[in-house]
Coordinates of C-alpha atoms and ligand atoms in Angstrom, one line a residue:
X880 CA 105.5 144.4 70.9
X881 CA 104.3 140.4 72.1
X882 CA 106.6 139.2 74.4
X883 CA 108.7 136.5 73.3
X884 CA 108.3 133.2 74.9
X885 CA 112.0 131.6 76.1
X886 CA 112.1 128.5 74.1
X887 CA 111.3 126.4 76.9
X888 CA 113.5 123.8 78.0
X889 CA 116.5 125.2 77.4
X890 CA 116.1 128.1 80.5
X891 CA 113.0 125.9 82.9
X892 CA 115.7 124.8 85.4
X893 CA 116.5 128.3 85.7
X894 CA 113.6 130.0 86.0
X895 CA 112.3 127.1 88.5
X896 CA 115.5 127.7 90.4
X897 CA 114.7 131.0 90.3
X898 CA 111.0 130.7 91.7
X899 CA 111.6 128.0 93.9
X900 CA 115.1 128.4 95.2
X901 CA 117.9 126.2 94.6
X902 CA 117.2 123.7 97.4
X903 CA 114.3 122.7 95.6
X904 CA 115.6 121.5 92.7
X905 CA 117.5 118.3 91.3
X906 CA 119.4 119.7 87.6
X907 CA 121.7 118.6 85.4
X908 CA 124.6 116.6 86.8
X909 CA 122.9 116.1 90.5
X910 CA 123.9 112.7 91.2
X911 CA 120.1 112.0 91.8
X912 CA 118.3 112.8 88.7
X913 CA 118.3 109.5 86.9
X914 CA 116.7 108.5 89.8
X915 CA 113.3 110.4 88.9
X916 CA 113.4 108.6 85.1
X917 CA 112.6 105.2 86.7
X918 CA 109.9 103.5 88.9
X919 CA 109.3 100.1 90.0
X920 CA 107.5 99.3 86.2
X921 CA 109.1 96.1 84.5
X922 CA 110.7 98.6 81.1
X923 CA 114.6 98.5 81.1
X924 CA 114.8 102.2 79.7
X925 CA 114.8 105.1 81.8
X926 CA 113.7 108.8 80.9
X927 CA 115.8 111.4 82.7
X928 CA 113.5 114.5 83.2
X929 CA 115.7 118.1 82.3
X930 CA 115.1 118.6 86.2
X931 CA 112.8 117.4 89.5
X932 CA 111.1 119.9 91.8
X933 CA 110.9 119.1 94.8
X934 CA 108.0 120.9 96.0
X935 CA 107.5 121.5 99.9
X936 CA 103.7 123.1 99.7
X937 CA 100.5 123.6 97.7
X938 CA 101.5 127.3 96.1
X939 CA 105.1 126.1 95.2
X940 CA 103.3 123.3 93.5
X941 CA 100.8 125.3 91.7
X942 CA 104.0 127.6 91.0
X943 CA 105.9 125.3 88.9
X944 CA 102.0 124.2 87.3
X945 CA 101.7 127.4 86.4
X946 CA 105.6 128.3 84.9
X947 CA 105.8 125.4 82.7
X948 CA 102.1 125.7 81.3
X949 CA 103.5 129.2 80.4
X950 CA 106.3 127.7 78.7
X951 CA 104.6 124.8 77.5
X952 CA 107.1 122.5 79.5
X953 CA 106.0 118.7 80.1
X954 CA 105.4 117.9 83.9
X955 CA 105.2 114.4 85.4
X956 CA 104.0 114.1 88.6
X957 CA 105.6 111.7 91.3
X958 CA 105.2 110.4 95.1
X959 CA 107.4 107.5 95.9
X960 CA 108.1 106.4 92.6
X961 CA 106.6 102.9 93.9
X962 CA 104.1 102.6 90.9
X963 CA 104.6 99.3 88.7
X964 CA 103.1 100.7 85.1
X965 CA 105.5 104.0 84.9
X966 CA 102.8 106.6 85.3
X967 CA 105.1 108.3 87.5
X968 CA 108.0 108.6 84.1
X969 CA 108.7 111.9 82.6
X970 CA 108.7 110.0 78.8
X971 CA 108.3 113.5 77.7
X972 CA 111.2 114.5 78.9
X973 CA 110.3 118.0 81.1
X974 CA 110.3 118.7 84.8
X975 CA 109.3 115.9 87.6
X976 CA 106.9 117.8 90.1
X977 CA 107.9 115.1 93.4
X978 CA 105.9 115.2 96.7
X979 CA 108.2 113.5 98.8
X980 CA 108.9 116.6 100.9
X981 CA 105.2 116.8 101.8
X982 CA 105.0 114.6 104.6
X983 CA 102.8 116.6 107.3
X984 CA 99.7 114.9 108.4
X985 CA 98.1 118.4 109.6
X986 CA 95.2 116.7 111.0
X987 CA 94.0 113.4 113.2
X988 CA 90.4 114.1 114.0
X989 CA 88.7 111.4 116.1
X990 CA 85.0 112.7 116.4
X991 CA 85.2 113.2 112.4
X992 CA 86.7 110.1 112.0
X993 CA 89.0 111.9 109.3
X994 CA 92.7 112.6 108.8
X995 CA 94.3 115.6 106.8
X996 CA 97.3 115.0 105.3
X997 CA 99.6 116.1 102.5
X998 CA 100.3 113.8 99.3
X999 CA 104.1 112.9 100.2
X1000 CA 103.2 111.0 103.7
X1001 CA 104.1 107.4 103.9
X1002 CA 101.0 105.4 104.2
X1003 CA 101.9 103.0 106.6
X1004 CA 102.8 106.1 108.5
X1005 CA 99.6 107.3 108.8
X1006 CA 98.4 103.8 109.1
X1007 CA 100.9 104.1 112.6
X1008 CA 99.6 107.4 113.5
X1009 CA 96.0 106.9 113.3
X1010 CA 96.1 103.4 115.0
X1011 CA 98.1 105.4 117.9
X1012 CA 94.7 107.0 118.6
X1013 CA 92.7 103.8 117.9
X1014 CA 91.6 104.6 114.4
X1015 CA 92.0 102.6 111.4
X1016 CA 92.9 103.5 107.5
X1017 CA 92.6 100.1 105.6
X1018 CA 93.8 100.4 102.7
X1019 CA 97.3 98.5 102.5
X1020 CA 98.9 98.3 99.3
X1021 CA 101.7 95.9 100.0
X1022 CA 104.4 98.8 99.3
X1023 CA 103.0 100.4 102.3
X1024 CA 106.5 101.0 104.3
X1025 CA 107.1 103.2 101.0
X1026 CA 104.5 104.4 98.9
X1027 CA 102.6 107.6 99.6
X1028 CA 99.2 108.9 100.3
X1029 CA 99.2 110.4 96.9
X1030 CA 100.3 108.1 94.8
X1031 CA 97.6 105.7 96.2
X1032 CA 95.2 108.1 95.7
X1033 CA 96.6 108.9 91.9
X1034 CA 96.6 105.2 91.3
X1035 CA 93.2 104.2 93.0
X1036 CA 95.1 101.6 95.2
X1037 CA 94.3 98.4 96.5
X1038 CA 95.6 96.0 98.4
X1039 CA 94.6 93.1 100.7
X1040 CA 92.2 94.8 102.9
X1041 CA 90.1 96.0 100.0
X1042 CA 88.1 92.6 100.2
X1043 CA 86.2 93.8 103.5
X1044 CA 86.9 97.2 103.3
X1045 CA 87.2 98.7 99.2
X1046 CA 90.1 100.9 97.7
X1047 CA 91.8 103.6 98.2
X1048 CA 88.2 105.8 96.9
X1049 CA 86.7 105.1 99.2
X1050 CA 88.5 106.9 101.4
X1051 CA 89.4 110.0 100.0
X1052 CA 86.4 112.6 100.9
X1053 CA 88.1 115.7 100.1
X1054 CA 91.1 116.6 97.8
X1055 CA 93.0 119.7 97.3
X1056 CA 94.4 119.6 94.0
X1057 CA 97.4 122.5 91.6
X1058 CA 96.0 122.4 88.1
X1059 CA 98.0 122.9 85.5
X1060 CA 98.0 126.9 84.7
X1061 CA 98.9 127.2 88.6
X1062 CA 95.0 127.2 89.6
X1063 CA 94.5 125.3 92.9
X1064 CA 91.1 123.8 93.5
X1065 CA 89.3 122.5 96.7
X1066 CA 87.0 119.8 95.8
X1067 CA 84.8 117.5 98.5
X1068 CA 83.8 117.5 101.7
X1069 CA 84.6 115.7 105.7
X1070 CA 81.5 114.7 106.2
X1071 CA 80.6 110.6 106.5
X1072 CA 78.3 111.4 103.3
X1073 CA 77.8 114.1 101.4
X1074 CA 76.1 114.4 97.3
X1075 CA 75.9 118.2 96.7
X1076 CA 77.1 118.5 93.0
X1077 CA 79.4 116.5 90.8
X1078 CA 81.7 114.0 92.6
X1079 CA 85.1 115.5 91.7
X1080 CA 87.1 114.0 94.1
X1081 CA 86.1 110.5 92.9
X1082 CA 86.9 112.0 89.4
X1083 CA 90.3 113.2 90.3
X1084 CA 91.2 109.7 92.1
X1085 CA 92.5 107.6 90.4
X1086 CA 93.5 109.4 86.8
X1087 CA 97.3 108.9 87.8
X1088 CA 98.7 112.6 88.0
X1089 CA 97.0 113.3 84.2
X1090 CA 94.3 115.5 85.4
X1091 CA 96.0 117.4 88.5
X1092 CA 98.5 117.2 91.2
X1093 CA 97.0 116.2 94.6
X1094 CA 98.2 118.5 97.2
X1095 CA 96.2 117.8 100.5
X1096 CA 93.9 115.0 100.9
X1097 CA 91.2 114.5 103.6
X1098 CA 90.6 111.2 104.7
X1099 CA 87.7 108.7 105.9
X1100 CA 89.0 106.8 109.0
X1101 CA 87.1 103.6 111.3
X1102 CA 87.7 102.8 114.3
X1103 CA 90.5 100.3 115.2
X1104 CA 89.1 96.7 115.1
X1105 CA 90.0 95.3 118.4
X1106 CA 91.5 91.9 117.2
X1107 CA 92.3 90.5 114.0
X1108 CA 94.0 87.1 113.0
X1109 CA 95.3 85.5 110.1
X1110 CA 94.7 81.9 108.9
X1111 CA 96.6 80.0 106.1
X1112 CA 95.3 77.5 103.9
X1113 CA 97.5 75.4 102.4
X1114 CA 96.3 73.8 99.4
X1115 CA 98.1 70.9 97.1
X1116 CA 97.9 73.4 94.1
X1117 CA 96.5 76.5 92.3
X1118 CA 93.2 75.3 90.8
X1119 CA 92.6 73.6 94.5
X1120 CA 93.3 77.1 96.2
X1121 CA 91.3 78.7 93.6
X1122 CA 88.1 76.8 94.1
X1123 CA 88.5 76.5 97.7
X1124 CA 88.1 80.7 97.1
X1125 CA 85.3 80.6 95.0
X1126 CA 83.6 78.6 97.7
X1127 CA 84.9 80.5 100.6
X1128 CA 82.9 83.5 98.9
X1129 CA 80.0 81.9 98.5
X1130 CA 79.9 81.0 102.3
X1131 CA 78.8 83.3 104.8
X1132 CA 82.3 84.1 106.2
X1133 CA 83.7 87.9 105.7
X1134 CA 87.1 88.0 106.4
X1135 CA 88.9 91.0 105.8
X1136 CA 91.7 89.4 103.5
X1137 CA 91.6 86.4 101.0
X1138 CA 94.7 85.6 99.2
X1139 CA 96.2 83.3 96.9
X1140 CA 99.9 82.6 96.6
X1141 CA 100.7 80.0 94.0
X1142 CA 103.8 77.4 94.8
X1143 CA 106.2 79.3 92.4
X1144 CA 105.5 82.7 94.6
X1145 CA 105.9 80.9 98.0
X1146 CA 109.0 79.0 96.9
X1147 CA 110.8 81.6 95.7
X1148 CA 110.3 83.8 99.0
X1149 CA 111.2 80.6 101.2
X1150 CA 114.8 81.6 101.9
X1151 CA 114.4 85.2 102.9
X1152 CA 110.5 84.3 104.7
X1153 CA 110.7 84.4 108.6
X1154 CA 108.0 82.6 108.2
X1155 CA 108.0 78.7 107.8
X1156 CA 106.1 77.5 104.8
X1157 CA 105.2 73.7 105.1
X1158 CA 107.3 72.0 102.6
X1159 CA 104.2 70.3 101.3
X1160 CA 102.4 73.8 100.0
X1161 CA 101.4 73.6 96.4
X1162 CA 99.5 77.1 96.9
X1163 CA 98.4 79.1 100.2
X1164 CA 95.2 80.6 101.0
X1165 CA 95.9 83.6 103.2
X1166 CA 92.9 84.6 105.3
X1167 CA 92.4 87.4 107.9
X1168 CA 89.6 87.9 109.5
X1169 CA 89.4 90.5 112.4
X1170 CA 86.5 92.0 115.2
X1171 CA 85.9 91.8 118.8
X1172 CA 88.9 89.4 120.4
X1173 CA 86.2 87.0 121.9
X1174 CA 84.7 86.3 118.1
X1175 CA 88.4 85.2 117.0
X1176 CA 88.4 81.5 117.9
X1177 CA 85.2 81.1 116.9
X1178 CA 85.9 82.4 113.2
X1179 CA 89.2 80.6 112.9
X1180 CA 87.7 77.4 113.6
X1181 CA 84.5 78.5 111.3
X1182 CA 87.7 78.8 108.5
X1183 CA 89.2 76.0 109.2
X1184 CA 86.5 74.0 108.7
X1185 CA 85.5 75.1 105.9
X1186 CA 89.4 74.7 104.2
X1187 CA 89.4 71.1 105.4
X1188 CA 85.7 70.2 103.6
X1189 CA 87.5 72.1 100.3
X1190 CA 90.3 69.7 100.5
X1191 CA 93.4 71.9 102.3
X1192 CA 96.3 69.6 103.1
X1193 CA 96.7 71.3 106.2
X1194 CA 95.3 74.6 107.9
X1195 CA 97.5 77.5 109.9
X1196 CA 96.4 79.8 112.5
X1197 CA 98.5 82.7 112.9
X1198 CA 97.3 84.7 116.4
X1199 CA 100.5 86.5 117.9
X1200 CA 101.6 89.6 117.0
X1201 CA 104.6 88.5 116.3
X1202 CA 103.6 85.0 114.2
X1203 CA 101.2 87.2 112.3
X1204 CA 103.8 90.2 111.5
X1205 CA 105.9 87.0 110.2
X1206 CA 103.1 85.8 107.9
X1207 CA 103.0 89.4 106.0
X1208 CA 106.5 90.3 105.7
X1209 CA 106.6 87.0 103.8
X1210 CA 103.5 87.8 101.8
X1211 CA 104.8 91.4 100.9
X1212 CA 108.1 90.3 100.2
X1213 CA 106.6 88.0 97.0
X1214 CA 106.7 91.1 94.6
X1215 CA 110.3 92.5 95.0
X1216 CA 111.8 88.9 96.0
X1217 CA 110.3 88.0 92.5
X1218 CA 112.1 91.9 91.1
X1219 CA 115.1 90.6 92.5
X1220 CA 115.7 87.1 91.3
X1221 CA 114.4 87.4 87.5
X1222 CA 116.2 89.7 84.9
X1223 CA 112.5 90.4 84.0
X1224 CA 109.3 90.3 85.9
X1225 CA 106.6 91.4 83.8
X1226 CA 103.9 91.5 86.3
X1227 CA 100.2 92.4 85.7
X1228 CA 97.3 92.9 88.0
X1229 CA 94.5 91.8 85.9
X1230 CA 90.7 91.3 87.7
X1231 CA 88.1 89.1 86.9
X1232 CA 84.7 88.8 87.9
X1233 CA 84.4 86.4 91.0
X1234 CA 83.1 83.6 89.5
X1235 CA 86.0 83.4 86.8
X1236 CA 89.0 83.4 89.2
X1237 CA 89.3 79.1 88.4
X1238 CA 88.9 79.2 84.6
X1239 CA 91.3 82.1 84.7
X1240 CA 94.0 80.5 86.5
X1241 CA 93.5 77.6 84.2
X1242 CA 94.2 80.0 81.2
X1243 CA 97.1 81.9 82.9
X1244 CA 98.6 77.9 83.1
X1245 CA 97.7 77.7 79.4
X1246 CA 99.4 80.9 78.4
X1247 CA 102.5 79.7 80.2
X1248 CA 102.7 76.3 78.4
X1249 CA 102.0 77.9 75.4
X1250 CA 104.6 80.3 75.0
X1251 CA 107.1 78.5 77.3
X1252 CA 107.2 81.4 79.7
X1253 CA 107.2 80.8 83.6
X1254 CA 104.7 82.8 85.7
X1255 CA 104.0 83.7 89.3
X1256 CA 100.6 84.2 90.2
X1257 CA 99.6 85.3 93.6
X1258 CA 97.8 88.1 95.2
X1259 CA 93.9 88.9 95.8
X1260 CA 92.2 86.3 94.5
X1261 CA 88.9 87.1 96.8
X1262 CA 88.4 90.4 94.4
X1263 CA 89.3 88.5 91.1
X1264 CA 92.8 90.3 91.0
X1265 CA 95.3 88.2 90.3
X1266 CA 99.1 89.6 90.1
X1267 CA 100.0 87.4 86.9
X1268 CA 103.7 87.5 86.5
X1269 CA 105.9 86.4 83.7
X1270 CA 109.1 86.0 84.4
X1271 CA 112.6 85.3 82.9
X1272 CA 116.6 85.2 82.9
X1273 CA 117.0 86.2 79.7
X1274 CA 118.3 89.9 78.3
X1275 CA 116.1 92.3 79.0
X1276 CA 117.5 94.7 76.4
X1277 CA 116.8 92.2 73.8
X1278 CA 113.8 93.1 71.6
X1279 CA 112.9 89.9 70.7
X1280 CA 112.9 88.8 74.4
X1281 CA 110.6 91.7 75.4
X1282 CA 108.4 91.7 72.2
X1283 CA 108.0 87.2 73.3
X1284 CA 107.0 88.9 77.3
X1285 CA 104.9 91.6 76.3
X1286 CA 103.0 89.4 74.0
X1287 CA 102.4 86.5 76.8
X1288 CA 101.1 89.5 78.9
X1289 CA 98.8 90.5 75.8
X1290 CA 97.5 87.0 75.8
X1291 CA 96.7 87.4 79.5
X1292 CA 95.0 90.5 78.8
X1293 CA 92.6 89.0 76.3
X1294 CA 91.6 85.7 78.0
X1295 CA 91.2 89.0 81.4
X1296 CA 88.7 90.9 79.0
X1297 CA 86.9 87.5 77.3
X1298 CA 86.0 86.5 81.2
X1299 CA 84.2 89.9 81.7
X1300 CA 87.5 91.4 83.3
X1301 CA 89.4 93.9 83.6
X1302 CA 93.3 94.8 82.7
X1303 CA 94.0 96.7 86.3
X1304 CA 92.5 95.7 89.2
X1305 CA 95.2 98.4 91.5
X1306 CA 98.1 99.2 89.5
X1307 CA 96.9 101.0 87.5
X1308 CA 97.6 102.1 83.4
X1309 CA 100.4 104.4 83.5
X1310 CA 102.6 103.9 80.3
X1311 CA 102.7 100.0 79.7
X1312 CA 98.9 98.8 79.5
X1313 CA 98.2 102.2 77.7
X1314 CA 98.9 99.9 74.4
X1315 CA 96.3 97.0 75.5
X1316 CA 93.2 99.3 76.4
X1317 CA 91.6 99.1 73.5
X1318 CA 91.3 95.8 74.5
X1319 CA 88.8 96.4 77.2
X1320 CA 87.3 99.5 76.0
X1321 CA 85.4 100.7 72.9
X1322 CA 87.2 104.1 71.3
X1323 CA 84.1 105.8 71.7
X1324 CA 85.0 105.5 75.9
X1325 CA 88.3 105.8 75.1
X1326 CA 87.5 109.2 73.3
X1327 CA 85.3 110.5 76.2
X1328 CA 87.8 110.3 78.3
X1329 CA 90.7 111.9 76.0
X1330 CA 88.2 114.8 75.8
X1331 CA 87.8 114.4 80.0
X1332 CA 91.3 115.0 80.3
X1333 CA 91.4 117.8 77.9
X1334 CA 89.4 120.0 80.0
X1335 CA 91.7 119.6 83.0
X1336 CA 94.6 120.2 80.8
X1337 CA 94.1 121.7 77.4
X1338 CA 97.8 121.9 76.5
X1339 CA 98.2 118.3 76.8
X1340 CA 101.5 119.0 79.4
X1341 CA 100.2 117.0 82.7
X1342 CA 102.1 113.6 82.5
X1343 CA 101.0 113.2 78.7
X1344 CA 101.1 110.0 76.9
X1345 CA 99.8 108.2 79.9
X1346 CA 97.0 106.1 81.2
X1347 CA 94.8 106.5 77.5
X1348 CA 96.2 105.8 73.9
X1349 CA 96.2 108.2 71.6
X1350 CA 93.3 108.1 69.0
X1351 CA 93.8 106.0 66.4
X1352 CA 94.6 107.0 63.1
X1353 CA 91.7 105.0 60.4
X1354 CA 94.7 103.5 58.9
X1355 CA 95.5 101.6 61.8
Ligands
MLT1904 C1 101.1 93.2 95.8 O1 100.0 92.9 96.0 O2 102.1 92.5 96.3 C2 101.4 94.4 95.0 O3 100.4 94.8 94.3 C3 102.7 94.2 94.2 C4 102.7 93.4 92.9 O4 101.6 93.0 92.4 O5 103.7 93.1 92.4
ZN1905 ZN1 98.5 93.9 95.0

């Protein structure tokens, strides 16, 4: 006689608890479980999963992969929960596979240059711990005190440093990775180069917990640069800043950061900043530029130069530790000071191709005037991606009030794709640009990739309904 499936759902919890252990797992009635139905995404509702796991190794992970494929159970995979487009929400309802108890970095390996760590590991943590030994890992999304190795590697993440030295990709040589069915999978290499076979790390990075769940990452580290200081611009408004950027890249200077903050942005962090923004500061250029300490001055003065022939009211230098630390915690603070004093922030993370960063500003202006909504718009502006946020104090329940948001965001997204651009620069797609990307991409790519994720997971039960829309029916 066939064995008889349990009906899913209704006996997972159990059957996880039994696996697993109790410890593990956040059920019904635990005062934290609502907790996994949100993340830091701008939609009011949240989906509470039927349970989280909170896995402590690879073959516990693969072990809940493997029960709920066999019961056909929805699993959405989560690090920090730091993720701004709700890729990390279990809108399927199902079980939450978390990593936050896999914090080990196993390995620091100076004559590899690489680090080996598990997904749930803090990334300025590692940042800490590799700097310890005079090593560097660049990239810095501004979350960095929270977010996780693995959810910057799901997401592909950015952040200021990717100007000098690229994303979150670029780092990530090897990847261990539980498929859904409870197979686990060593893909790459920790070698400086390497091209044997299909790149499946760089496939895996990136897809936002859709095709697998990263379980052990091995990463590319540099060596420490000696020195680095930071430089502020301040312009007497957005389109000022935004050419003096467009110039600034066409000079022969490579800082490692180039930022825009626009006067909305640095106003509204003024009270909290321990950092002093002159009063005067219509927009900010934020530059960084680092290398051997004896090259510092010379670079600074190269910068300042340059911001005084492109019209800056005035020009910063921030050297000391201290004056620099200030400088940052100000710039970081932009997105959740922003969270904190609207009702809604929608906020987007759109790229455009260098030479489009003015006009685009100019259009983000336009949509704002046009529907009457008031925007933020800072971020980095040196890669053409610009954190474009609308923002209001009305209800954020109210239909009408999200349907008027969502479609100044839309606008945003077509003037993005008209420029040559692109709808996520670093955020990624998760749930709420999943709508908007056949905006940017024809549905024959869009199909290619539905089939892409198919082969990872044929059941459709890895975070589904994320990151690609479904196909489109010919009525629509
Ligand atoms: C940032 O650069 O501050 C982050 O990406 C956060 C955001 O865009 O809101
Ligand atoms: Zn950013």
């Amino acid at each position: 006689m066939a064995a008889v499936l349990p009906s899913a759902s209704s006996s997972i919890v159990g059957v996880l608890e039994k696996e697993l252990g109790a410890a593990a797992i956040v059920g019904p009635g635990h005062e934290r479980l609502d907790d996994y139905g949100r993340d830091e995404s701008p939609l009011p509702e949240f989906f509470p999963p039927e349970c989280a796991v909170l896995v402590e190794s690879t073959e516990q992970a693969a072990a809940v992969l493997r029960i709920c494929a066999e019961r056909k159970v929805p699993v959405t995979p989560r690090g920090a929960g730091s993720g701004m487009c709700g890729g990390a929400l279990p809108i399927a309802g199902g079980v939450v596979l978390s990593t936050e108890r896999m914090q080990r970095i196993k390995e620091i390996d100076p004559a590899d240059l690489v680090a080996v760590v598990e997904p749930g590991v803090v990334t300025g943590v590692l940042q800490a711990a590799v700097e310890e030994q005079g090593l560097f890992y660049p990239p810095d999304p501004a979350s960095l005190e929270f977010c996780s190795i693995g959810g910057n590697a799901a997401t592909n993440a950015g952040g200021p440093r990717a100007f000098k030295y690229g994303v979150t990709r670029e780092y990530v040589l090897g990847l261990e990775v539980a498929l859904m069915g409870g197979e686990i999978l060593r893909c790459g290499r920790r070698t400086a180069k390497g091209v044997t076979g299909y790149d499946l790390v760089a496939g895996f990075v990136g897809t936002e917990g859709t095709f697998g769940v990263i379980t052990e990452l091995v990463l590319k580290l540099l060596p420490r640069p000696p020195a680095a200081a930071t430089v502020l611009g301040v312009f007497a408004d957005v389109a000022a800043a935004g050419s003096a950027i467009t110039m600034l890249l066409r000079g022969g200077l490579r800082p490692r950061v180039l930022e825009l903050a626009d006067k909305h942005s640095i106003d509204h962090i003024r009270a909290k900043s321990r950092y002093r923004f002159p009063e005067n500061a219509g927009a900010i250029v934020l530059i960084e530029v680092d290398g051997e300490p004896e090259s510092m001055t010379m670079m600074m003065e190269q910068i300042g130069m340059r911001c005084d022939e492109l019209g800056a009211l005035d020009v910063l230098a921030a050297t000391e530790p201290a004056e620099r630390a200030a400088v940052w915690q100000a710039r970081r603070l932009i997105s959740p000071a922003l969270k904190e004093g609207y009702r809604i922030k929608v906020n987007e993370d759109i790229c455009v191709p260098r030479g489009k960063i003015v006009e685009m500003l100019a259009r983000i202006d336009r949509v704002s005037a046009e529907t009457g909504i008031a925007t933020a718009v800072f971020g980095h502006a040196g890669d053409g991606n610009l954190h474009c946020n609308f923002l209001s104090n009305e209800d954020p329940e109210d239909p009408a009030v999200r349907k008027k948001m969502w479609a100044a965001a839309e606008q945003v997204f077509i003037h993005t794709v008209a420029l040559g651009g692109t709808l996520s620069g670093e955020h990624g797609v998760g749930l709420t640009k999943r709508d908007y990307m056949h905006l940017e991409m024809s549905e024959q790519v869009l199909e290619w990739q539905r089939r892409w994720k198919l082969m990872w997971d044929p059941q459709n039960l890895l975070n589904p309904g994320k990151k690609i829309p479904a196909a489109r029916r010919c009525s629509e």
